[in-house]
Every structure is written in structure tokens, then in C-alpha cells.
PDB file of C-alpha atoms in Angstrom:
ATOM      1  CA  UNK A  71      -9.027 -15.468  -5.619  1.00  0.00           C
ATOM      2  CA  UNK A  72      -8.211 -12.065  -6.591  1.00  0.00           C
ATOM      3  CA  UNK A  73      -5.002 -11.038  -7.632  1.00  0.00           C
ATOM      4  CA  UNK A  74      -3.404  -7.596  -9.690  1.00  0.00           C
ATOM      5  CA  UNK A  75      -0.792  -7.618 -12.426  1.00  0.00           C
ATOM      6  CA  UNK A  76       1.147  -4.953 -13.529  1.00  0.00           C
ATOM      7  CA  UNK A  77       2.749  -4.992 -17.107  1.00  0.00           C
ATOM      8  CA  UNK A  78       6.178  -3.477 -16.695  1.00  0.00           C
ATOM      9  CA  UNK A  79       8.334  -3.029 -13.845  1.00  0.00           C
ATOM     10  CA  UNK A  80       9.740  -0.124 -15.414  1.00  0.00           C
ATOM     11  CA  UNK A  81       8.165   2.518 -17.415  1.00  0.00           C
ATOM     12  CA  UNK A  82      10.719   5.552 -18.902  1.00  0.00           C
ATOM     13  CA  UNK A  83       8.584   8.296 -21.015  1.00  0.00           C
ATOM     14  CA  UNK A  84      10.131  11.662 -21.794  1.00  0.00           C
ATOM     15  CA  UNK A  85       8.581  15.291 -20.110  1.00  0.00           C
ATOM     16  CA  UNK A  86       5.108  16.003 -22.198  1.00  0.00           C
ATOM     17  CA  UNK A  87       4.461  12.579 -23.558  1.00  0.00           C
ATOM     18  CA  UNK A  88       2.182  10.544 -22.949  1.00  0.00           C
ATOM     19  CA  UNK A  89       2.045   7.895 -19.357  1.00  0.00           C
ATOM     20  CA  UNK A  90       0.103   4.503 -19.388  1.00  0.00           C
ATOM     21  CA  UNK A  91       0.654   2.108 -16.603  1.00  0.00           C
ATOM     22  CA  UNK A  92      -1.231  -1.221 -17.316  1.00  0.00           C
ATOM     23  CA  UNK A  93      -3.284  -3.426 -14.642  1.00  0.00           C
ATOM     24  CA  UNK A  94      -5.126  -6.553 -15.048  1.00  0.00           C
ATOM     25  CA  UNK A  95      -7.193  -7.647 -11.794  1.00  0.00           C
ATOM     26  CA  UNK A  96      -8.949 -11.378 -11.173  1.00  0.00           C
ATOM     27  CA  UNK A  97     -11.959 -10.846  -8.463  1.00  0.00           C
ATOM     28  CA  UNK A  98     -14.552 -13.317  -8.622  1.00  0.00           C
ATOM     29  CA  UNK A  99     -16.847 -10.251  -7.182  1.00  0.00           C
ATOM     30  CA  UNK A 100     -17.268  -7.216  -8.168  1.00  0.00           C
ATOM     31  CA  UNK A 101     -13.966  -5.281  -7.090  1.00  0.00           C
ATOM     32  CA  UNK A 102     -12.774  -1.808  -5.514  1.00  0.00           C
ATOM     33  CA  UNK A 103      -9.820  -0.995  -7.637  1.00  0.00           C
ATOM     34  CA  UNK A 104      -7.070   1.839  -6.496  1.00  0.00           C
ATOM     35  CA  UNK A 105      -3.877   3.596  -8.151  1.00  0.00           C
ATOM     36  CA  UNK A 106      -1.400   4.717  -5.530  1.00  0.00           C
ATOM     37  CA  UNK A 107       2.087   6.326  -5.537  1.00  0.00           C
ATOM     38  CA  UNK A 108       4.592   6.200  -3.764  1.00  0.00           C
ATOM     39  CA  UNK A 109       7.826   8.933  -3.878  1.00  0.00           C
ATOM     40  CA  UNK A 110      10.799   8.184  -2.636  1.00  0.00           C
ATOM     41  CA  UNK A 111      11.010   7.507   1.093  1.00  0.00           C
ATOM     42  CA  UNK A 112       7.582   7.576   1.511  1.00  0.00           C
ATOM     43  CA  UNK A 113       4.232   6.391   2.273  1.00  0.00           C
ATOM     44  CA  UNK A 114       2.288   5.429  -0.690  1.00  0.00           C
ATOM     45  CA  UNK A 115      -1.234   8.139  -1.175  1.00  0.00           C
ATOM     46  CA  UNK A 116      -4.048   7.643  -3.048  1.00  0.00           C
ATOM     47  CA  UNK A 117      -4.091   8.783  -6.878  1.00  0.00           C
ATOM     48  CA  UNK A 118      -7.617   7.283  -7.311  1.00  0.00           C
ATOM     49  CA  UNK A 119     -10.219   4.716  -7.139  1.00  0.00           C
ATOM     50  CA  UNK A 120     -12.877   2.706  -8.541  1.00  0.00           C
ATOM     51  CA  UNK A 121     -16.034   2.155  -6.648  1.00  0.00           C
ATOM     52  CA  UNK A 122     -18.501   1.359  -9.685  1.00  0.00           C
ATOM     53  CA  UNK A 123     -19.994   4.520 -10.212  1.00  0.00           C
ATOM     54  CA  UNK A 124     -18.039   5.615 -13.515  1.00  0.00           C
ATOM     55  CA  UNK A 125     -15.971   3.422 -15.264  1.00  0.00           C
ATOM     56  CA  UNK A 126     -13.590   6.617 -16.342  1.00  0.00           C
ATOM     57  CA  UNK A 127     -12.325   7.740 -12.895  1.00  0.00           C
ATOM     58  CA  UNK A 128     -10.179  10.864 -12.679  1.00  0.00           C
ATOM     59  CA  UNK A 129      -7.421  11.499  -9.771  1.00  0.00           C
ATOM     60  CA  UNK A 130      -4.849  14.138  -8.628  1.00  0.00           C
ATOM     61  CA  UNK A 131      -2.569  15.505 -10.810  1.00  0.00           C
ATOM     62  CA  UNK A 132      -4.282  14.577 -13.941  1.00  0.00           C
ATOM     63  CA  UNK A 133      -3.718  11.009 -13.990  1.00  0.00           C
ATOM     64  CA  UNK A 134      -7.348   9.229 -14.767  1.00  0.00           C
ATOM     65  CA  UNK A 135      -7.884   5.575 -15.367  1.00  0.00           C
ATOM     66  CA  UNK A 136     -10.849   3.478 -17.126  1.00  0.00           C
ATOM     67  CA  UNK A 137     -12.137   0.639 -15.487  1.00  0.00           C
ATOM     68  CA  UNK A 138     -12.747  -2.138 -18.434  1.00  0.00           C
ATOM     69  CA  UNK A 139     -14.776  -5.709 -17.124  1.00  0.00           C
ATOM     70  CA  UNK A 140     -14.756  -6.726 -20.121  1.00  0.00           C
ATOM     71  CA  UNK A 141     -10.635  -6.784 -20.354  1.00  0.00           C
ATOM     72  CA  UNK A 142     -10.530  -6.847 -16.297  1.00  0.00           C
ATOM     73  CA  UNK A 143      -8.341  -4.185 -16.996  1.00  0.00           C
ATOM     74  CA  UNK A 144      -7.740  -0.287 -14.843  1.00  0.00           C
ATOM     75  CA  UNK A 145      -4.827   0.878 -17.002  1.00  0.00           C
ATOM     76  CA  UNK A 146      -3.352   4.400 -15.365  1.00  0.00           C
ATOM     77  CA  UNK A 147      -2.885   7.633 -17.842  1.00  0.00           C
ATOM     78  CA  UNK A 148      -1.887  10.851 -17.988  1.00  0.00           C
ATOM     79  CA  UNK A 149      -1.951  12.725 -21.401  1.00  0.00           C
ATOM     80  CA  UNK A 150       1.628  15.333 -20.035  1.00  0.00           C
ATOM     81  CA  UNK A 151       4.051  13.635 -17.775  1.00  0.00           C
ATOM     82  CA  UNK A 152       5.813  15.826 -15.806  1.00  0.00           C
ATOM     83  CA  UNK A 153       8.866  15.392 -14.490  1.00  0.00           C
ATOM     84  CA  UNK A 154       7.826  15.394 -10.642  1.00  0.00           C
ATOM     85  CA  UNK A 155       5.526  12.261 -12.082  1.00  0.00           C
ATOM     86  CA  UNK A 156       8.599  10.027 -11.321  1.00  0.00           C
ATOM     87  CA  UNK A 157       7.670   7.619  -8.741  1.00  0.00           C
ATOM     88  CA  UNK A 158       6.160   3.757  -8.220  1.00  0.00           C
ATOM     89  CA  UNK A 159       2.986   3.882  -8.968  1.00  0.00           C
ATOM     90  CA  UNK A 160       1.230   0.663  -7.529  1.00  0.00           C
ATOM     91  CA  UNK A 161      -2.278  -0.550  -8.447  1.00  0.00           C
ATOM     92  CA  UNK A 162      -4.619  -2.619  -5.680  1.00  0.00           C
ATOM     93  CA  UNK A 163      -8.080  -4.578  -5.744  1.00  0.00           C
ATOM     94  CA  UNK A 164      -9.791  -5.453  -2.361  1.00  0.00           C
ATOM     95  CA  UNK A 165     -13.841  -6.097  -2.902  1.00  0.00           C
ATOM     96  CA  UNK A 166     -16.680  -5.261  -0.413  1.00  0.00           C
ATOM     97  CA  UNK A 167     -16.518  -5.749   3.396  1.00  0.00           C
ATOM     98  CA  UNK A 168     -12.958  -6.955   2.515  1.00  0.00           C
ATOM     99  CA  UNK A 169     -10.266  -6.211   4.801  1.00  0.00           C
ATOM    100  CA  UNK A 170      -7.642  -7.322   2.174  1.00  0.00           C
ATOM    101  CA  UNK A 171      -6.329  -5.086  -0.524  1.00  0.00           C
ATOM    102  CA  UNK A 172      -4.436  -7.067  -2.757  1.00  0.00           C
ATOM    103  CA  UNK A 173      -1.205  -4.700  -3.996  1.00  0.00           C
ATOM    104  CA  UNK A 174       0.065  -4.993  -7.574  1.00  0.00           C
ATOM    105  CA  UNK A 175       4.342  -5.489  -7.701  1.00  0.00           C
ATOM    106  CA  UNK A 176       4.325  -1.431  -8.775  1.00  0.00           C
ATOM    107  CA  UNK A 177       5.278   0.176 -11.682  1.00  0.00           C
ATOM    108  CA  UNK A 178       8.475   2.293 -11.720  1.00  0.00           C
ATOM    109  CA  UNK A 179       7.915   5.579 -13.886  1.00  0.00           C
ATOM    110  CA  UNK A 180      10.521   7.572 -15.299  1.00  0.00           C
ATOM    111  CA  UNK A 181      10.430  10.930 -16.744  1.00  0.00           C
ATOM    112  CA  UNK A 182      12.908  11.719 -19.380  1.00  0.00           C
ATOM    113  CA  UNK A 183      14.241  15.750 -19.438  1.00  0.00           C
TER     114      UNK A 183
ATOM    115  CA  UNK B 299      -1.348  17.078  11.499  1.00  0.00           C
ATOM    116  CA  UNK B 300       0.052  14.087  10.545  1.00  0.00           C
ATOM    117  CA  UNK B 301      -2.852  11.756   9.397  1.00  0.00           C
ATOM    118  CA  UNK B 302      -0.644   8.385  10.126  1.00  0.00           C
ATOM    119  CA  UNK B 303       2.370   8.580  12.294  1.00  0.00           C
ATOM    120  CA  UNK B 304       4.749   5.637  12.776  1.00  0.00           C
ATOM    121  CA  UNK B 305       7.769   5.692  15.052  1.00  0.00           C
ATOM    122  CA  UNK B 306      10.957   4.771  14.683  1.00  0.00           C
ATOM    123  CA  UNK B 307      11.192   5.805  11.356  1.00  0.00           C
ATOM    124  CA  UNK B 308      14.610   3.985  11.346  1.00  0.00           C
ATOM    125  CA  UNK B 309      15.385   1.063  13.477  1.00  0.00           C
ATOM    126  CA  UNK B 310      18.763  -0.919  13.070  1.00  0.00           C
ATOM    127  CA  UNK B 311      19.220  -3.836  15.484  1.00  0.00           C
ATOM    128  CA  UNK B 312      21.186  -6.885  15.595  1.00  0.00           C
ATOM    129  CA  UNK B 313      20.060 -10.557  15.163  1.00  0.00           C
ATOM    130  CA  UNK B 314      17.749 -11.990  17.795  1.00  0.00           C
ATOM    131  CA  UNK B 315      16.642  -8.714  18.950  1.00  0.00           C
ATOM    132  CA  UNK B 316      13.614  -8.010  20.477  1.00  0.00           C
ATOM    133  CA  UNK B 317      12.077  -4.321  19.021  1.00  0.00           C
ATOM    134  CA  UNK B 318       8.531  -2.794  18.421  1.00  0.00           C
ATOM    135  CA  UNK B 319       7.181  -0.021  15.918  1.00  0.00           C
ATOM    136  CA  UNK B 320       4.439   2.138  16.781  1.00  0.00           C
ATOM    137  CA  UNK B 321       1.524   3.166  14.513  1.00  0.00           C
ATOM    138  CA  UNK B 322      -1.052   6.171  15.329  1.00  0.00           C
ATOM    139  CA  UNK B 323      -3.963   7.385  13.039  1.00  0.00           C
ATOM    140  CA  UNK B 324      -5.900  10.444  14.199  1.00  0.00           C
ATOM    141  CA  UNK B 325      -8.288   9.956  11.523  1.00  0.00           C
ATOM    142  CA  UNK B 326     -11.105   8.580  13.377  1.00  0.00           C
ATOM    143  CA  UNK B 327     -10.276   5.375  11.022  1.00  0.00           C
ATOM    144  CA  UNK B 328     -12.080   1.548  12.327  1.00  0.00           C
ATOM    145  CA  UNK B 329      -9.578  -0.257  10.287  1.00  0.00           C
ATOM    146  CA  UNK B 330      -5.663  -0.603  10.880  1.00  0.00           C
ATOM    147  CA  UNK B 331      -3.116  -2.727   8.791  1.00  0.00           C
ATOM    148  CA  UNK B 332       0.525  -3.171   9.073  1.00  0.00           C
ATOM    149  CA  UNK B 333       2.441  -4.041   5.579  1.00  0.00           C
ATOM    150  CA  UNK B 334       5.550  -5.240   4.577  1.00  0.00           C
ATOM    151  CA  UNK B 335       7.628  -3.745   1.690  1.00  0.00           C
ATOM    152  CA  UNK B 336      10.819  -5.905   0.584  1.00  0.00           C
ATOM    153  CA  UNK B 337      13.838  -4.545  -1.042  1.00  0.00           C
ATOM    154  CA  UNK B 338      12.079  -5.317  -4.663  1.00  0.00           C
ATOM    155  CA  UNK B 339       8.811  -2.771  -3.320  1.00  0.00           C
ATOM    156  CA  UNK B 340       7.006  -5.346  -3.379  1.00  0.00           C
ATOM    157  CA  UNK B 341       3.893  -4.586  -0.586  1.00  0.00           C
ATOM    158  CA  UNK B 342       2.554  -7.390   1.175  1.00  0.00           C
ATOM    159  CA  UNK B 343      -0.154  -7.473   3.997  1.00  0.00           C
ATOM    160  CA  UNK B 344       0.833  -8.549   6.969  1.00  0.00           C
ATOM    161  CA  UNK B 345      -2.587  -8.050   9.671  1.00  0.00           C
ATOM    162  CA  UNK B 346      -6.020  -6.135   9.617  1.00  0.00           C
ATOM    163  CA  UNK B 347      -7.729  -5.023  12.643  1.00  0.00           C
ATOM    164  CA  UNK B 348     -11.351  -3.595  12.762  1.00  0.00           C
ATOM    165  CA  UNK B 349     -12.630  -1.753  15.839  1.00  0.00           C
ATOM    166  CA  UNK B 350      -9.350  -3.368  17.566  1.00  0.00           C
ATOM    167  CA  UNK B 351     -10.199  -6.827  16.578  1.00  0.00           C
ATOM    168  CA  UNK B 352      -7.380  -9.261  14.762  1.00  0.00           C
ATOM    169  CA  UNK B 353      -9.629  -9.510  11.144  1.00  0.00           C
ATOM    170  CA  UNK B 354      -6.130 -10.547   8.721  1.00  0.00           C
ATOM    171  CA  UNK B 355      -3.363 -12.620   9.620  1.00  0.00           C
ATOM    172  CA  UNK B 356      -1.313 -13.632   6.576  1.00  0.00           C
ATOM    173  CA  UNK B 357       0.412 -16.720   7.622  1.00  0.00           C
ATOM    174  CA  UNK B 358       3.399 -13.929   9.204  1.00  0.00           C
ATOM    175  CA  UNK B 359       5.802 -15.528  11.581  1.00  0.00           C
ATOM    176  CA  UNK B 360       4.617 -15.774  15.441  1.00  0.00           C
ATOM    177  CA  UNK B 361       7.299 -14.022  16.383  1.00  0.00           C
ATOM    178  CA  UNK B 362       5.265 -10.591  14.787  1.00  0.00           C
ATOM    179  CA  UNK B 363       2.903 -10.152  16.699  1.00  0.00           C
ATOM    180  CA  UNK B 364       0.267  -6.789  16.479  1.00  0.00           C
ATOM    181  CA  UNK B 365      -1.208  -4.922  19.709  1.00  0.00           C
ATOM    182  CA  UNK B 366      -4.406  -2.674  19.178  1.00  0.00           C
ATOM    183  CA  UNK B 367      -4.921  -0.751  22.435  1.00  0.00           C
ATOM    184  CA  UNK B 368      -7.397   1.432  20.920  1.00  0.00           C
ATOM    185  CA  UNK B 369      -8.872   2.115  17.536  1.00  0.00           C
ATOM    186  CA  UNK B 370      -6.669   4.739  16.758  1.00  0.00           C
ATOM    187  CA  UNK B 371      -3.342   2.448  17.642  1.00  0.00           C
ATOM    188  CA  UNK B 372      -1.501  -0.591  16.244  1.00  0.00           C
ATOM    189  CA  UNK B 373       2.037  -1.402  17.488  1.00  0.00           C
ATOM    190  CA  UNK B 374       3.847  -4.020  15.625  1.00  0.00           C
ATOM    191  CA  UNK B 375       6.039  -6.234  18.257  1.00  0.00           C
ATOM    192  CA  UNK B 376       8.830  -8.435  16.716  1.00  0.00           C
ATOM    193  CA  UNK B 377      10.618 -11.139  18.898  1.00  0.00           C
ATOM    194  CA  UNK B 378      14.100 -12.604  17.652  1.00  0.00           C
ATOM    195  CA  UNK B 379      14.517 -10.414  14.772  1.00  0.00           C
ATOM    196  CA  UNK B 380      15.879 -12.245  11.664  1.00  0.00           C
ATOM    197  CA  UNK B 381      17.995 -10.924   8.495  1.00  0.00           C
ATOM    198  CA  UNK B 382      15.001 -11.819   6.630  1.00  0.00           C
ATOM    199  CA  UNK B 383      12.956  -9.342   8.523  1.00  0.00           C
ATOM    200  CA  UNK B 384      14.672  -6.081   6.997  1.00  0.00           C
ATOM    201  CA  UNK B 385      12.221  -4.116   4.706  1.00  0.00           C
ATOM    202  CA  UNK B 386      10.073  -1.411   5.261  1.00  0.00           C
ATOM    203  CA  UNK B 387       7.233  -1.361   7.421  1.00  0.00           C
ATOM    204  CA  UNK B 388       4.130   0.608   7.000  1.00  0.00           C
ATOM    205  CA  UNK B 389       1.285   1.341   9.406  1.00  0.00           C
ATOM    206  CA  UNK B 390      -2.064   2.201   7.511  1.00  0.00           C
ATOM    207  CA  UNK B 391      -5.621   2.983   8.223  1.00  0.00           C
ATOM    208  CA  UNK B 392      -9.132   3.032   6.348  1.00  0.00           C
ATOM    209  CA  UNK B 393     -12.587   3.494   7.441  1.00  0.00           C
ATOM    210  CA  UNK B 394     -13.977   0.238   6.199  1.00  0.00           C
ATOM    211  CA  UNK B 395     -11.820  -2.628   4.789  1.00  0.00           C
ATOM    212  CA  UNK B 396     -12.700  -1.721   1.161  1.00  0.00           C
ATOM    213  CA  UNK B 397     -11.662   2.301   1.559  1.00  0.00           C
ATOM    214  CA  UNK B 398      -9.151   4.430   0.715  1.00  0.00           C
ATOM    215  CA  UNK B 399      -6.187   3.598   2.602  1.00  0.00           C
ATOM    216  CA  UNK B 400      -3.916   6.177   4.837  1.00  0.00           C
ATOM    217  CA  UNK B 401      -0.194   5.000   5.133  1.00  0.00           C
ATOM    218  CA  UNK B 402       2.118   6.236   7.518  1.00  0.00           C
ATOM    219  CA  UNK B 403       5.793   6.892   6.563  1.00  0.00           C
ATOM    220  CA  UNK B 404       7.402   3.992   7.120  1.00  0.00           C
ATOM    221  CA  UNK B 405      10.308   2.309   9.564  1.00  0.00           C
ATOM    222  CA  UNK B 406      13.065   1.258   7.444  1.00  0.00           C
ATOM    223  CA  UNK B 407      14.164  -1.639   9.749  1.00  0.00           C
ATOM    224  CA  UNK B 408      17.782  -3.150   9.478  1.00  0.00           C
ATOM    225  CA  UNK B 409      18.715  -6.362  11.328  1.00  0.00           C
ATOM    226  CA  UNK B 410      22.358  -6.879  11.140  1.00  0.00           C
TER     227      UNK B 410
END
């Protein structure tokens, strides 16, 4: 069965240091893994995704993540938060001709003045 | 050019209400989901449809129940609203089942 856990509910870093949001996926097949945010009041977007063609993946606003099998692991960075950064950030899994993405319980970030 | 559009984006209602929320992608999407964010964020899914065809139902009351009149619609009907039913709702859409998803804004819904 697959399933996505995020370390930490909350996350507080200050402006200009460093952001790591941690996931741990189970998927008994090989998986599509996502990082979305979500601001407040709104839809959650895509930051970006895993599809197996490079375990380093980069997204918008410099946030990249590494896909690890061997830790089942897509932690999110970012090497500069910035304050507009502040959000839930929310990682998923859903695997091939799926048609169910699996959401993690979201990470709250804070960014520190 | 809104890529998901979901309307009301607020809907407050009493108990045992009958209301529906109404979900349009002009994305040229297959694939259509309705979620269900508690007061916590958590996001759960709540039904897939593919090429208007029920693919996910997880185990959600029958009193939800989805329409698809076309591929680029999915209306959310709920009969005998409950206090358990406020949250957020949000309408999404992907090509295939495994792609990027699309949400729409959300309907904060409030049964009182």
C-alpha cells in the first residue's frame, strides 16, 4: 500500500537560511512522487515532480528535491528561503495508471524576518 | 483564464441541507478528482473520474455523490449536510491519473 510521511508539521527557518522539508514514501511499485504548495486560501500548485528520469529534480522558485530508493526518501530544499516561501508545502506519491495520489499531512514553513 | 474554476467559493448552510459545488477545467484534462481538506489541512481523496467514468470512490458517505456531464465538468452534490462535512473542497484535474494535478480554488463550506 503506498503511503507518504512528512517529518514535521511545522518547520520555522529565518530569511536566507537554509529549507528542508522531509518525506518518506512506501510504494510497492515504482512511484510518481510530487511537492506542492499551497498559500493561504488557495489551491495547492505544483513545485515539482519525480517521474524517474533524474533522481535530483529541480522546481519553481528554486526549491529542488532528490529522489533516494534506497532511503524511500524525496526530502524538499531550497539553499535561500525567502520570506514569500511561507506556506504548506505538501508532498504526494500516486504510481503508474494510478488514479490515486496519496497526499502527505503537509508541512507548515515559516520564514523568520 | 482560469485553468480550474470551482463555484461557490463559500457556501454556509444549515444542517440537513441539500447543496452542490461546481468544478470546471478548460484544460483539455481526462481525469477529474474532488478532495477534501479538514480543518488540520489534511487532503484526502474523495472520487476520480476518467473520460467521465466513476474510477475512485473512497468509502465517502452516499449522501456525496459526483456528476460528470462532460470531461471538462465534475459537480459535487451533497444531500443532508452534516457538521462533519465542513472543510474545504477542491475540484482538480490531470491528464492521466499519475500527472501533474490542477486544483481549483476551493469552496470553504460551513454547515451550521
Amino acid at each position: 500500500a503506498q503511503s507518504v510521511t512528512q517529518l514535521g508539521s511545522h518547520v520555522s527557518v529565518s530569511e536566507g537560511a537554509l529549507v528542508l522539508l522531509r518525506c518518506n514514501y512506501s510504494s510497492s511499485v515504482p512511484p510518481y512522487l510530487f511537492w506542492y504548495v499551497q498559500y493561504p486560501n488557495q489551491g495547492l500548485q505544483l513545485l515539482l515532480k519525480y517521474t524517474s528520469a533524474a533522481t535530483l529534480v529541480k522546481g519553481i522558485n528554486g526549491f529542488e528535491a532528490e529522489f533516494k530508493k534506497s532511503e524511500t526518501s524525496f526530502h524538499l530544499t531550497k539553499p535561500s528561503a525567502h520570506m514569500s516561501d511561507a506556506a504548506e508545502y505538501f508532498c504526494a506519491v500516486c504510481y503508474t495508471g494510478g488514479f490515486k495520489t496519496i497526499f502527505g499531512a503537509g508541512t507548515r514553513l515559516f520564514v523568520k524576518a | 483564464d482560469t485553468a480550474v474554476s470551482q463555484t461557490p467559493k463559500y457556501l454556509v448552510t444549515q444542517m440537513g441541507n441539500d447543496k452542490s459545488i461546481k468544478c470546471e477545467q478548460n484544460l483539455g484534462h481526462d481525469t477529474m478528482y474532488w478532495y477534501k481538506q479538514d480543518s488540520k489541512k489534511f487532503l484526502k481523496i474523495m472520487f476520480s473520474y476518467n473520460n467521465k467514468e466513476l474510477i475512485i470512490n473512497e468509502t465517502v458517505p452516499n449522501r456525496f455523490s459526483p456528476k460528470s456531464p462532460d470531461k471538462a465538468h465534475l459537480n459535487l452534490h451533497i444531500n443532508s449536510l452534516e457538521l462533519g462535512d465542513s472543510a474545504v473542497y477542491f475540484c482538480a484535474s490531470s491528464q492521466a491519473g499519475e500527472d501533474t494535478q490542477y486544483f481549483g480554488p476551493g469552496t470553504r463550506l460551513t454547515v451550521l
